[in-house]
Amino acid sequence: MKVTIQDIAKAANVAKSTVSKVLNDSPKISKETKTRVREIMEQMNYTPSSIATRLAKRSSHNIGMLIDMARESEYMNPFFLNIISGIESVIGPMKYELTIANMQQDDPERNVINRLVRSGRIDGLIANNAIMSEDMVKTLNSLDFPFVTIGEFHSFPVPWADYDNAEGGRMLTGHLLDEGYRDIAFIGGEPLERIFTKRHQGYRQALLEAGIPYREDRTIHGVADENHGYQAVLELLRSDHPPDSLVCMNNYSAFGALKAIQQAGIAIPGEIGIATFDDYPFSPHTNPPLTSLFIDTFQLGATAGRMLIEVMNQPDLPYPSLLLQPKLNIRESTLKRKAGLE
Amino acid sequence: MKVTIQDIAKAANVAKSTVSKVLNDSPKISKETKTRVREIMEQMNYTPSSIATRLAKRSSHNIGMLIDMARESEYMNPFFLNIISGIESVIGPMKYELTIANMQQDDPERNVINRLVRSGRIDGLIANNAIMSEDMVKTLNSLDFPFVTIGEFHSFPVPWADYDNAEGGRMLTGHLLDEGYRDIAFIGGEPLERIFTKRHQGYRQALLEAGIPYREDRTIHGVADENHGYQAVLELLRSDHPPDSLVCMNNYSAFGALKAIQQAGIAIPGEIGIATFDDYPFSPHTNPPLTSLFIDTFQLGATAGRMLIEVMNQPDLPYPSLLLQPKLNIRESTLKRKAGLE
DNA sequence: TTGTAAGCGTTATCAT
DNA sequence: ATGATAACGCTTACAA
């Protein structure tokens, strides 16, 4: 059947321990035996059983990515392949495999920790902060099991990688200020959402730095979808003194806002400027194209992967954490000065 | 350190084979021993080593999803999470794990077949037809290794699951005909693209069935992106007798077409109708919203997963293949009759 | 119903 | 430089 290390040993007239050493390129084996054994392996089409190797080496050489397929679809979908490609780009060359696991909270028997961690299926774990409960963190820590979350984590010291959402808010708002806008509204986001809090905080800070007073009524809370963006902006435009520009929580929010503005026949970027978080899927395609904040999700994955490897190799160092910087894609929707010159 | 089956055996005063049988819920073990041993497992926080189990059982209980992260990103990105969620939904409950592997053609040493298949890392493989070369099919077959491709495969008999692109073309075209359109152009797609061929074939057939002659010059080939859609339709509209409706290869293509039409000030759906493949990301959001063909990528993944399990369990049956049916989402962009009544 | 012992395919530790 | 042999942690005949 399957050819094993034993078969090679027999064919080469050596002990299987010798074959094993050839496999691991041990310096104690002579050049001659190595080449001879390798030739035989080639001939017999031998590939070592990774499972046996793992058992003997006590390492699965496998890292796990935990997601909640039920919940995350909408938000993660467009980015997921990028993220895992990023992870793969760093762990792949180190011969680690990537296992995707679906956490099913409804089935405690198929508990994630047992299924993956205790069973030795994976050597390290990456998960979105949204699904990483404090209980899980505790358990993982008590097992000295290496993991990294994608997304900031502050209630506990854990290793994490994220984009700097506050800085993003500053960048978008700062850009609008640079372009001469003065009355900037923030559209979308629930007060308790972690991401909203960060983004909004950057917005406030940019205002503060520019010496512009923060106005409570310029933040329109909500689910950050197209409909909310539309309704919110419609209402703003109806008021006596509408804002002269908008920062939107995401592309859908911005798209709704855009509709409302166009319907009201107000000029972009001349009369109102609009900038938004996320570059996907609409920003480059709308009319006018939207100034927006690009987040390199591949890099995010790669960073998380690198951090995990680091944590796995040096468990005793303090937990690392890293904020990546977003990139501002300036497009027509905020170019007030340029528009003014025309 | 880690608690093993041996420790449990000792603590419970039984042989480790007994513990193993308890683990596998063998009917030969008495209720009493079972509960006693299980209690001890619980107390000692025991989880069996999956690697040891796999070695003993000679099955990795793991299935692999092979992708080319370098190439597929753009096309697969929005669907990838859906597809693997679908796969997981069927293999997960059967206790299979999902490993995502990046095929790196540039590195033959890290050859996919060896790395995953021969090494016993996975028991079955799912891959997009685009990256499944004939060589690979041959090798896989010679190893009697179970696999399924996502996407039709005809050069060889292999198990595959796909959406019925020809039927999709018929549905879109047929719907336009039903609405009273008679001169339907097909926008986007390269003549040699497999998907284009299928979709276009359905388009032609619908015309044929309606007794409308097929006109070569009504098919505008190209890369099927926004720019091509825009240019193509711009040109069509400039001609003496522009078509009265469009079938577009995808959302980007359709989006470009939409821009051209709006710019020309032509009424949708009154003067021209527009229908497109794919429901993502623009179709529901444009103005007017686009009639489009929805493909349930979760189902596609689930189907592929089910087929793989089937092939794994019954290797001797003839290879299955399955065409799933798309769903037509009718929206304003093609409702000519209704528009006519107003 | 339970126990004994021989695998599963490697690696690792000693000898030689 | 090579070989014997005991792990690694589980399953599975076969005995008892």
PDB file of C-alpha atoms in Angstrom, chain B residues 54-303:
ATOM      1  CA  ARG B  54      -5.634   9.938  13.345  1.00  0.00           C
ATOM      2  CA  LEU B  55      -2.458   7.957  13.163  1.00  0.00           C
ATOM      3  CA  ALA B  56      -4.111   4.936  14.654  1.00  0.00           C
ATOM      4  CA  LYS B  57      -7.216   5.293  12.549  1.00  0.00           C
ATOM      5  CA  ARG B  58      -5.274   6.136   9.426  1.00  0.00           C
ATOM      6  CA  SER B  59      -7.501   9.044   8.599  1.00  0.00           C
ATOM      7  CA  SER B  60      -6.775  12.708   9.022  1.00  0.00           C
ATOM      8  CA  HIS B  61     -10.443  13.596   9.225  1.00  0.00           C
ATOM      9  CA  ASN B  62      -9.562  16.727   7.469  1.00  0.00           C
ATOM     10  CA  ILE B  63     -10.539  18.040   4.113  1.00  0.00           C
ATOM     11  CA  GLY B  64      -8.571  20.532   2.102  1.00  0.00           C
ATOM     12  CA  MET B  65      -9.685  23.543   0.123  1.00  0.00           C
ATOM     13  CA  LEU B  66      -7.121  24.490  -2.450  1.00  0.00           C
ATOM     14  CA  ILE B  67      -6.985  28.015  -3.769  1.00  0.00           C
ATOM     15  CA  ASP B  68      -4.592  30.222  -5.611  1.00  0.00           C
ATOM     16  CA  MET B  69      -4.444  33.244  -3.420  1.00  0.00           C
ATOM     17  CA  ALA B  70      -2.427  35.174  -5.927  1.00  0.00           C
ATOM     18  CA  ARG B  71      -4.946  34.903  -8.700  1.00  0.00           C
ATOM     19  CA  GLU B  72      -8.372  34.383  -7.316  1.00  0.00           C
ATOM     20  CA  SER B  73      -8.656  37.274  -4.954  1.00  0.00           C
ATOM     21  CA  GLU B  74     -10.659  39.620  -7.096  1.00  0.00           C
ATOM     22  CA  TYR B  75     -13.174  37.150  -8.330  1.00  0.00           C
ATOM     23  CA  MET B  76     -13.492  34.975  -5.276  1.00  0.00           C
ATOM     24  CA  ASN B  77     -13.194  37.513  -2.531  1.00  0.00           C
ATOM     25  CA  PRO B  78     -16.837  38.300  -1.964  1.00  0.00           C
ATOM     26  CA  PHE B  79     -17.868  34.685  -2.167  1.00  0.00           C
ATOM     27  CA  PHE B  80     -15.082  32.900  -0.475  1.00  0.00           C
ATOM     28  CA  LEU B  81     -16.425  33.048   3.050  1.00  0.00           C
ATOM     29  CA  ASN B  82     -19.809  31.911   1.789  1.00  0.00           C
ATOM     30  CA  ILE B  83     -18.334  28.977  -0.044  1.00  0.00           C
ATOM     31  CA  ILE B  84     -16.267  27.701   2.833  1.00  0.00           C
ATOM     32  CA  SER B  85     -19.131  28.320   5.214  1.00  0.00           C
ATOM     33  CA  GLY B  86     -21.181  26.082   2.991  1.00  0.00           C
ATOM     34  CA  ILE B  87     -18.508  23.430   2.977  1.00  0.00           C
ATOM     35  CA  GLU B  88     -18.147  23.669   6.728  1.00  0.00           C
ATOM     36  CA  SER B  89     -21.876  23.360   7.233  1.00  0.00           C
ATOM     37  CA  VAL B  90     -21.781  19.846   5.865  1.00  0.00           C
ATOM     38  CA  ILE B  91     -18.373  18.560   6.872  1.00  0.00           C
ATOM     39  CA  GLY B  92     -18.296  20.174  10.305  1.00  0.00           C
ATOM     40  CA  PRO B  93     -21.101  18.084  11.784  1.00  0.00           C
ATOM     41  CA  MET B  94     -19.309  15.021  10.445  1.00  0.00           C
ATOM     42  CA  LYS B  95     -16.295  16.042  12.510  1.00  0.00           C
ATOM     43  CA  TYR B  96     -14.151  16.937   9.584  1.00  0.00           C
ATOM     44  CA  GLU B  97     -11.829  19.876   9.788  1.00  0.00           C
ATOM     45  CA  LEU B  98     -11.208  22.301   6.930  1.00  0.00           C
ATOM     46  CA  THR B  99      -7.693  23.193   5.849  1.00  0.00           C
ATOM     47  CA  ILE B 100      -7.152  26.048   3.453  1.00  0.00           C
ATOM     48  CA  ALA B 101      -4.103  25.609   1.295  1.00  0.00           C
ATOM     49  CA  ASN B 102      -2.503  28.040  -1.059  1.00  0.00           C
ATOM     50  CA  MET B 103      -1.195  26.463  -4.186  1.00  0.00           C
ATOM     51  CA  GLN B 104       2.095  27.998  -5.057  1.00  0.00           C
ATOM     52  CA  GLN B 105       2.916  26.915  -8.505  1.00  0.00           C
ATOM     53  CA  ASP B 106       6.228  28.665  -8.313  1.00  0.00           C
ATOM     54  CA  ASP B 107       7.451  26.291  -5.665  1.00  0.00           C
ATOM     55  CA  PRO B 108       7.382  22.744  -6.934  1.00  0.00           C
ATOM     56  CA  GLU B 109       9.191  21.543  -3.870  1.00  0.00           C
ATOM     57  CA  ARG B 110       6.211  22.454  -1.789  1.00  0.00           C
ATOM     58  CA  ASN B 111       4.048  20.597  -4.238  1.00  0.00           C
ATOM     59  CA  VAL B 112       0.421  20.468  -3.328  1.00  0.00           C
ATOM     60  CA  ILE B 113      -0.061  16.806  -3.925  1.00  0.00           C
ATOM     61  CA  ASN B 114       2.853  15.822  -1.759  1.00  0.00           C
ATOM     62  CA  ARG B 115       2.246  18.372   0.892  1.00  0.00           C
ATOM     63  CA  LEU B 116      -1.393  17.590   1.377  1.00  0.00           C
ATOM     64  CA  VAL B 117      -2.368  14.384  -0.285  1.00  0.00           C
ATOM     65  CA  ARG B 118       0.552  11.998  -0.103  1.00  0.00           C
ATOM     66  CA  SER B 119       1.484  13.185   3.350  1.00  0.00           C
ATOM     67  CA  GLY B 120      -1.949  12.221   4.560  1.00  0.00           C
ATOM     68  CA  ARG B 121      -2.797  15.684   5.765  1.00  0.00           C
ATOM     69  CA  ILE B 122      -6.203  15.577   4.141  1.00  0.00           C
ATOM     70  CA  ASP B 123      -8.714  12.912   3.193  1.00  0.00           C
ATOM     71  CA  GLY B 124     -10.351  14.826   0.396  1.00  0.00           C
ATOM     72  CA  LEU B 125      -9.887  17.940  -1.669  1.00  0.00           C
ATOM     73  CA  ILE B 126     -12.071  20.723  -3.001  1.00  0.00           C
ATOM     74  CA  ALA B 127     -10.736  23.164  -5.554  1.00  0.00           C
ATOM     75  CA  ASN B 128     -11.895  25.665  -8.107  1.00  0.00           C
ATOM     76  CA  ASN B 129     -11.862  24.237 -11.600  1.00  0.00           C
ATOM     77  CA  ALA B 130      -9.628  27.108 -12.703  1.00  0.00           C
ATOM     78  CA  ILE B 131      -6.673  25.792 -10.759  1.00  0.00           C
ATOM     79  CA  MET B 132      -7.314  22.101 -11.223  1.00  0.00           C
ATOM     80  CA  SER B 133      -4.965  21.176 -14.046  1.00  0.00           C
ATOM     81  CA  GLU B 134      -5.326  18.008 -16.059  1.00  0.00           C
ATOM     82  CA  ASP B 135      -2.052  16.798 -14.638  1.00  0.00           C
ATOM     83  CA  MET B 136      -3.407  17.210 -11.185  1.00  0.00           C
ATOM     84  CA  VAL B 137      -6.565  15.334 -12.033  1.00  0.00           C
ATOM     85  CA  LYS B 138      -4.471  12.478 -13.390  1.00  0.00           C
ATOM     86  CA  THR B 139      -2.285  12.321 -10.324  1.00  0.00           C
ATOM     87  CA  LEU B 140      -5.227  12.504  -7.975  1.00  0.00           C
ATOM     88  CA  ASN B 141      -6.977   9.765  -9.864  1.00  0.00           C
ATOM     89  CA  SER B 142      -3.919   7.540  -9.934  1.00  0.00           C
ATOM     90  CA  LEU B 143      -3.783   7.901  -6.159  1.00  0.00           C
ATOM     91  CA  ASP B 144      -7.478   7.147  -5.863  1.00  0.00           C
ATOM     92  CA  PHE B 145      -7.744  10.365  -3.956  1.00  0.00           C
ATOM     93  CA  PRO B 146     -11.230  11.845  -3.576  1.00  0.00           C
ATOM     94  CA  PHE B 147     -11.776  15.375  -4.816  1.00  0.00           C
ATOM     95  CA  VAL B 148     -14.435  17.687  -6.181  1.00  0.00           C
ATOM     96  CA  THR B 149     -14.103  20.798  -8.261  1.00  0.00           C
ATOM     97  CA  ILE B 150     -16.222  23.865  -7.907  1.00  0.00           C
ATOM     98  CA  GLY B 151     -17.035  24.697 -11.462  1.00  0.00           C
ATOM     99  CA  GLU B 152     -17.874  22.457 -14.381  1.00  0.00           C
ATOM    100  CA  PHE B 153     -15.240  20.164 -15.716  1.00  0.00           C
ATOM    101  CA  HIS B 154     -15.549  18.447 -19.021  1.00  0.00           C
ATOM    102  CA  SER B 155     -12.128  17.627 -20.399  1.00  0.00           C
ATOM    103  CA  PHE B 156     -12.024  14.793 -17.890  1.00  0.00           C
ATOM    104  CA  PRO B 157     -14.557  12.891 -15.882  1.00  0.00           C
ATOM    105  CA  VAL B 158     -14.280  14.462 -12.444  1.00  0.00           C
ATOM    106  CA  PRO B 159     -16.849  15.152  -9.760  1.00  0.00           C
ATOM    107  CA  TRP B 160     -17.938  18.775  -9.881  1.00  0.00           C
ATOM    108  CA  ALA B 161     -20.591  21.159  -8.636  1.00  0.00           C
ATOM    109  CA  ASP B 162     -21.501  24.398 -10.320  1.00  0.00           C
ATOM    110  CA  TYR B 163     -24.245  26.845 -11.029  1.00  0.00           C
ATOM    111  CA  ASP B 164     -26.057  26.512 -14.289  1.00  0.00           C
ATOM    112  CA  ASN B 165     -24.655  29.437 -16.198  1.00  0.00           C
ATOM    113  CA  ALA B 166     -26.410  28.539 -19.417  1.00  0.00           C
ATOM    114  CA  GLU B 167     -29.735  28.411 -17.647  1.00  0.00           C
ATOM    115  CA  GLY B 168     -28.837  31.744 -16.088  1.00  0.00           C
ATOM    116  CA  GLY B 169     -28.339  33.228 -19.538  1.00  0.00           C
ATOM    117  CA  ARG B 170     -31.680  31.819 -20.594  1.00  0.00           C
ATOM    118  CA  MET B 171     -33.381  33.220 -17.521  1.00  0.00           C
ATOM    119  CA  LEU B 172     -32.081  36.747 -17.930  1.00  0.00           C
ATOM    120  CA  THR B 173     -32.727  36.818 -21.635  1.00  0.00           C
ATOM    121  CA  GLY B 174     -36.078  35.127 -21.282  1.00  0.00           C
ATOM    122  CA  HIS B 175     -37.153  37.648 -18.713  1.00  0.00           C
ATOM    123  CA  LEU B 176     -36.252  40.520 -21.007  1.00  0.00           C
ATOM    124  CA  LEU B 177     -38.241  38.881 -23.775  1.00  0.00           C
ATOM    125  CA  ASP B 178     -41.176  38.431 -21.463  1.00  0.00           C
ATOM    126  CA  GLU B 179     -41.083  42.108 -20.701  1.00  0.00           C
ATOM    127  CA  GLY B 180     -41.355  42.851 -24.368  1.00  0.00           C
ATOM    128  CA  TYR B 181     -37.772  43.653 -25.248  1.00  0.00           C
ATOM    129  CA  ARG B 182     -36.747  42.336 -28.633  1.00  0.00           C
ATOM    130  CA  ASP B 183     -33.252  43.524 -29.429  1.00  0.00           C
ATOM    131  CA  ILE B 184     -31.028  42.250 -26.665  1.00  0.00           C
ATOM    132  CA  ALA B 185     -27.275  42.836 -26.531  1.00  0.00           C
ATOM    133  CA  PHE B 186     -24.816  40.833 -24.476  1.00  0.00           C
ATOM    134  CA  ILE B 187     -22.134  42.922 -22.762  1.00  0.00           C
ATOM    135  CA  GLY B 188     -18.756  41.654 -21.606  1.00  0.00           C
ATOM    136  CA  GLY B 189     -16.795  38.422 -21.506  1.00  0.00           C
ATOM    137  CA  GLU B 190     -13.911  37.019 -23.513  1.00  0.00           C
ATOM    138  CA  PRO B 191     -14.773  34.460 -26.188  1.00  0.00           C
ATOM    139  CA  LEU B 192     -12.605  31.777 -24.607  1.00  0.00           C
ATOM    140  CA  GLU B 193     -13.689  32.225 -21.023  1.00  0.00           C
ATOM    141  CA  ARG B 194     -15.489  29.142 -19.861  1.00  0.00           C
ATOM    142  CA  ILE B 195     -18.094  31.072 -17.903  1.00  0.00           C
ATOM    143  CA  PHE B 196     -18.743  33.467 -20.738  1.00  0.00           C
ATOM    144  CA  THR B 197     -19.283  30.612 -23.141  1.00  0.00           C
ATOM    145  CA  LYS B 198     -21.941  29.060 -20.954  1.00  0.00           C
ATOM    146  CA  ARG B 199     -23.733  32.275 -20.210  1.00  0.00           C
ATOM    147  CA  HIS B 200     -23.704  33.392 -23.772  1.00  0.00           C
ATOM    148  CA  GLN B 201     -24.952  30.016 -24.906  1.00  0.00           C
ATOM    149  CA  GLY B 202     -28.019  30.432 -22.718  1.00  0.00           C
ATOM    150  CA  TYR B 203     -28.563  33.884 -24.154  1.00  0.00           C
ATOM    151  CA  ARG B 204     -28.475  32.538 -27.688  1.00  0.00           C
ATOM    152  CA  GLN B 205     -30.776  29.709 -26.890  1.00  0.00           C
ATOM    153  CA  ALA B 206     -33.377  31.978 -25.359  1.00  0.00           C
ATOM    154  CA  LEU B 207     -33.303  34.096 -28.502  1.00  0.00           C
ATOM    155  CA  LEU B 208     -33.605  31.010 -30.649  1.00  0.00           C
ATOM    156  CA  GLU B 209     -36.587  29.749 -28.708  1.00  0.00           C
ATOM    157  CA  ALA B 210     -38.260  33.116 -29.111  1.00  0.00           C
ATOM    158  CA  GLY B 211     -37.620  33.024 -32.812  1.00  0.00           C
ATOM    159  CA  ILE B 212     -35.380  36.043 -32.736  1.00  0.00           C
ATOM    160  CA  PRO B 213     -32.337  35.817 -34.982  1.00  0.00           C
ATOM    161  CA  TYR B 214     -28.985  35.960 -33.255  1.00  0.00           C
ATOM    162  CA  ARG B 215     -26.855  38.890 -34.328  1.00  0.00           C
ATOM    163  CA  GLU B 216     -23.120  38.604 -34.017  1.00  0.00           C
ATOM    164  CA  ASP B 217     -22.713  42.356 -33.552  1.00  0.00           C
ATOM    165  CA  ARG B 218     -24.960  42.356 -30.495  1.00  0.00           C
ATOM    166  CA  THR B 219     -22.299  40.642 -28.415  1.00  0.00           C
ATOM    167  CA  ILE B 220     -19.628  43.028 -27.176  1.00  0.00           C
ATOM    168  CA  HIS B 221     -16.609  41.099 -25.994  1.00  0.00           C
ATOM    169  CA  GLY B 222     -14.239  42.380 -23.378  1.00  0.00           C
ATOM    170  CA  VAL B 223     -12.943  42.051 -19.842  1.00  0.00           C
ATOM    171  CA  ALA B 224     -16.311  42.599 -18.166  1.00  0.00           C
ATOM    172  CA  ASP B 225     -15.350  45.472 -15.930  1.00  0.00           C
ATOM    173  CA  GLU B 226     -16.902  48.854 -15.386  1.00  0.00           C
ATOM    174  CA  ASN B 227     -14.884  50.604 -18.041  1.00  0.00           C
ATOM    175  CA  HIS B 228     -15.628  48.055 -20.710  1.00  0.00           C
ATOM    176  CA  GLY B 229     -19.313  48.118 -19.891  1.00  0.00           C
ATOM    177  CA  TYR B 230     -19.304  51.866 -20.135  1.00  0.00           C
ATOM    178  CA  GLN B 231     -17.447  52.080 -23.434  1.00  0.00           C
ATOM    179  CA  ALA B 232     -19.340  49.230 -24.997  1.00  0.00           C
ATOM    180  CA  VAL B 233     -22.731  50.661 -24.238  1.00  0.00           C
ATOM    181  CA  LEU B 234     -21.670  54.176 -25.133  1.00  0.00           C
ATOM    182  CA  GLU B 235     -20.832  52.916 -28.572  1.00  0.00           C
ATOM    183  CA  LEU B 236     -24.018  50.917 -28.914  1.00  0.00           C
ATOM    184  CA  LEU B 237     -26.067  53.939 -28.012  1.00  0.00           C
ATOM    185  CA  ARG B 238     -24.338  56.014 -30.645  1.00  0.00           C
ATOM    186  CA  SER B 239     -25.286  53.609 -33.407  1.00  0.00           C
ATOM    187  CA  ASP B 240     -28.313  54.110 -35.596  1.00  0.00           C
ATOM    188  CA  HIS B 241     -30.300  51.319 -34.088  1.00  0.00           C
ATOM    189  CA  PRO B 242     -29.227  50.727 -30.532  1.00  0.00           C
ATOM    190  CA  PRO B 243     -30.486  47.581 -28.777  1.00  0.00           C
ATOM    191  CA  ASP B 244     -33.510  47.919 -26.535  1.00  0.00           C
ATOM    192  CA  SER B 245     -31.966  45.922 -23.688  1.00  0.00           C
ATOM    193  CA  LEU B 246     -28.781  44.450 -22.255  1.00  0.00           C
ATOM    194  CA  VAL B 247     -27.606  41.296 -20.562  1.00  0.00           C
ATOM    195  CA  CYS B 248     -24.366  41.995 -18.703  1.00  0.00           C
ATOM    196  CA  MET B 249     -21.667  39.512 -17.736  1.00  0.00           C
ATOM    197  CA  ASN B 250     -21.410  40.808 -14.205  1.00  0.00           C
ATOM    198  CA  ASN B 251     -22.121  43.639 -11.841  1.00  0.00           C
ATOM    199  CA  TYR B 252     -19.178  45.771 -12.855  1.00  0.00           C
ATOM    200  CA  SER B 253     -20.019  45.437 -16.467  1.00  0.00           C
ATOM    201  CA  ALA B 254     -23.614  46.376 -15.709  1.00  0.00           C
ATOM    202  CA  PHE B 255     -22.564  49.301 -13.597  1.00  0.00           C
ATOM    203  CA  GLY B 256     -20.549  50.728 -16.462  1.00  0.00           C
ATOM    204  CA  ALA B 257     -23.439  50.162 -18.821  1.00  0.00           C
ATOM    205  CA  LEU B 258     -25.749  51.948 -16.436  1.00  0.00           C
ATOM    206  CA  LYS B 259     -23.475  54.966 -16.369  1.00  0.00           C
ATOM    207  CA  ALA B 260     -23.387  55.176 -20.123  1.00  0.00           C
ATOM    208  CA  ILE B 261     -27.147  54.974 -20.357  1.00  0.00           C
ATOM    209  CA  GLN B 262     -27.759  57.553 -17.691  1.00  0.00           C
ATOM    210  CA  GLN B 263     -25.255  59.870 -19.222  1.00  0.00           C
ATOM    211  CA  ALA B 264     -27.055  59.596 -22.526  1.00  0.00           C
ATOM    212  CA  GLY B 265     -30.267  60.460 -20.732  1.00  0.00           C
ATOM    213  CA  ILE B 266     -32.060  57.342 -21.862  1.00  0.00           C
ATOM    214  CA  ALA B 267     -34.887  56.018 -19.715  1.00  0.00           C
ATOM    215  CA  ILE B 268     -34.571  52.733 -17.833  1.00  0.00           C
ATOM    216  CA  PRO B 269     -36.535  50.521 -18.111  1.00  0.00           C
ATOM    217  CA  GLY B 270     -38.731  52.391 -20.594  1.00  0.00           C
ATOM    218  CA  GLU B 271     -36.342  52.890 -23.466  1.00  0.00           C
ATOM    219  CA  ILE B 272     -33.766  50.355 -22.537  1.00  0.00           C
ATOM    220  CA  GLY B 273     -33.803  47.423 -20.153  1.00  0.00           C
ATOM    221  CA  ILE B 274     -30.809  46.097 -18.285  1.00  0.00           C
ATOM    222  CA  ALA B 275     -30.319  42.736 -16.604  1.00  0.00           C
ATOM    223  CA  THR B 276     -27.113  41.266 -15.253  1.00  0.00           C
ATOM    224  CA  PHE B 277     -25.412  38.232 -13.855  1.00  0.00           C
ATOM    225  CA  ASP B 278     -24.528  38.410 -10.164  1.00  0.00           C
ATOM    226  CA  ASP B 279     -26.340  40.184  -7.433  1.00  0.00           C
ATOM    227  CA  TYR B 280     -23.276  41.591  -5.812  1.00  0.00           C
ATOM    228  CA  PRO B 281     -22.150  44.177  -4.979  1.00  0.00           C
ATOM    229  CA  PHE B 282     -24.148  46.773  -6.898  1.00  0.00           C
ATOM    230  CA  SER B 283     -27.402  45.373  -8.190  1.00  0.00           C
ATOM    231  CA  PRO B 284     -29.699  46.180  -5.294  1.00  0.00           C
ATOM    232  CA  HIS B 285     -28.188  49.623  -4.788  1.00  0.00           C
ATOM    233  CA  THR B 286     -28.133  51.282  -8.184  1.00  0.00           C
ATOM    234  CA  ASN B 287     -30.752  53.644  -9.467  1.00  0.00           C
ATOM    235  CA  PRO B 288     -32.826  51.993 -10.720  1.00  0.00           C
ATOM    236  CA  PRO B 289     -31.978  48.748  -8.989  1.00  0.00           C
ATOM    237  CA  LEU B 290     -30.859  46.082 -11.431  1.00  0.00           C
ATOM    238  CA  THR B 291     -32.647  42.884 -12.275  1.00  0.00           C
ATOM    239  CA  SER B 292     -30.008  40.281 -11.674  1.00  0.00           C
ATOM    240  CA  LEU B 293     -29.154  36.661 -11.256  1.00  0.00           C
ATOM    241  CA  PHE B 294     -28.438  35.547  -7.747  1.00  0.00           C
ATOM    242  CA  ILE B 295     -26.108  32.679  -7.093  1.00  0.00           C
ATOM    243  CA  ASP B 296     -26.186  31.109  -3.671  1.00  0.00           C
ATOM    244  CA  THR B 297     -22.511  30.533  -3.044  1.00  0.00           C
ATOM    245  CA  PHE B 298     -23.160  29.030   0.366  1.00  0.00           C
ATOM    246  CA  GLN B 299     -25.222  26.332  -1.318  1.00  0.00           C
ATOM    247  CA  LEU B 300     -22.503  25.837  -3.866  1.00  0.00           C
ATOM    248  CA  GLY B 301     -20.001  25.164  -1.100  1.00  0.00           C
ATOM    249  CA  ALA B 302     -22.405  22.896   0.745  1.00  0.00           C
ATOM    250  CA  THR B 303     -23.066  20.921  -2.403  1.00  0.00           C
TER     251      THR B 303
END
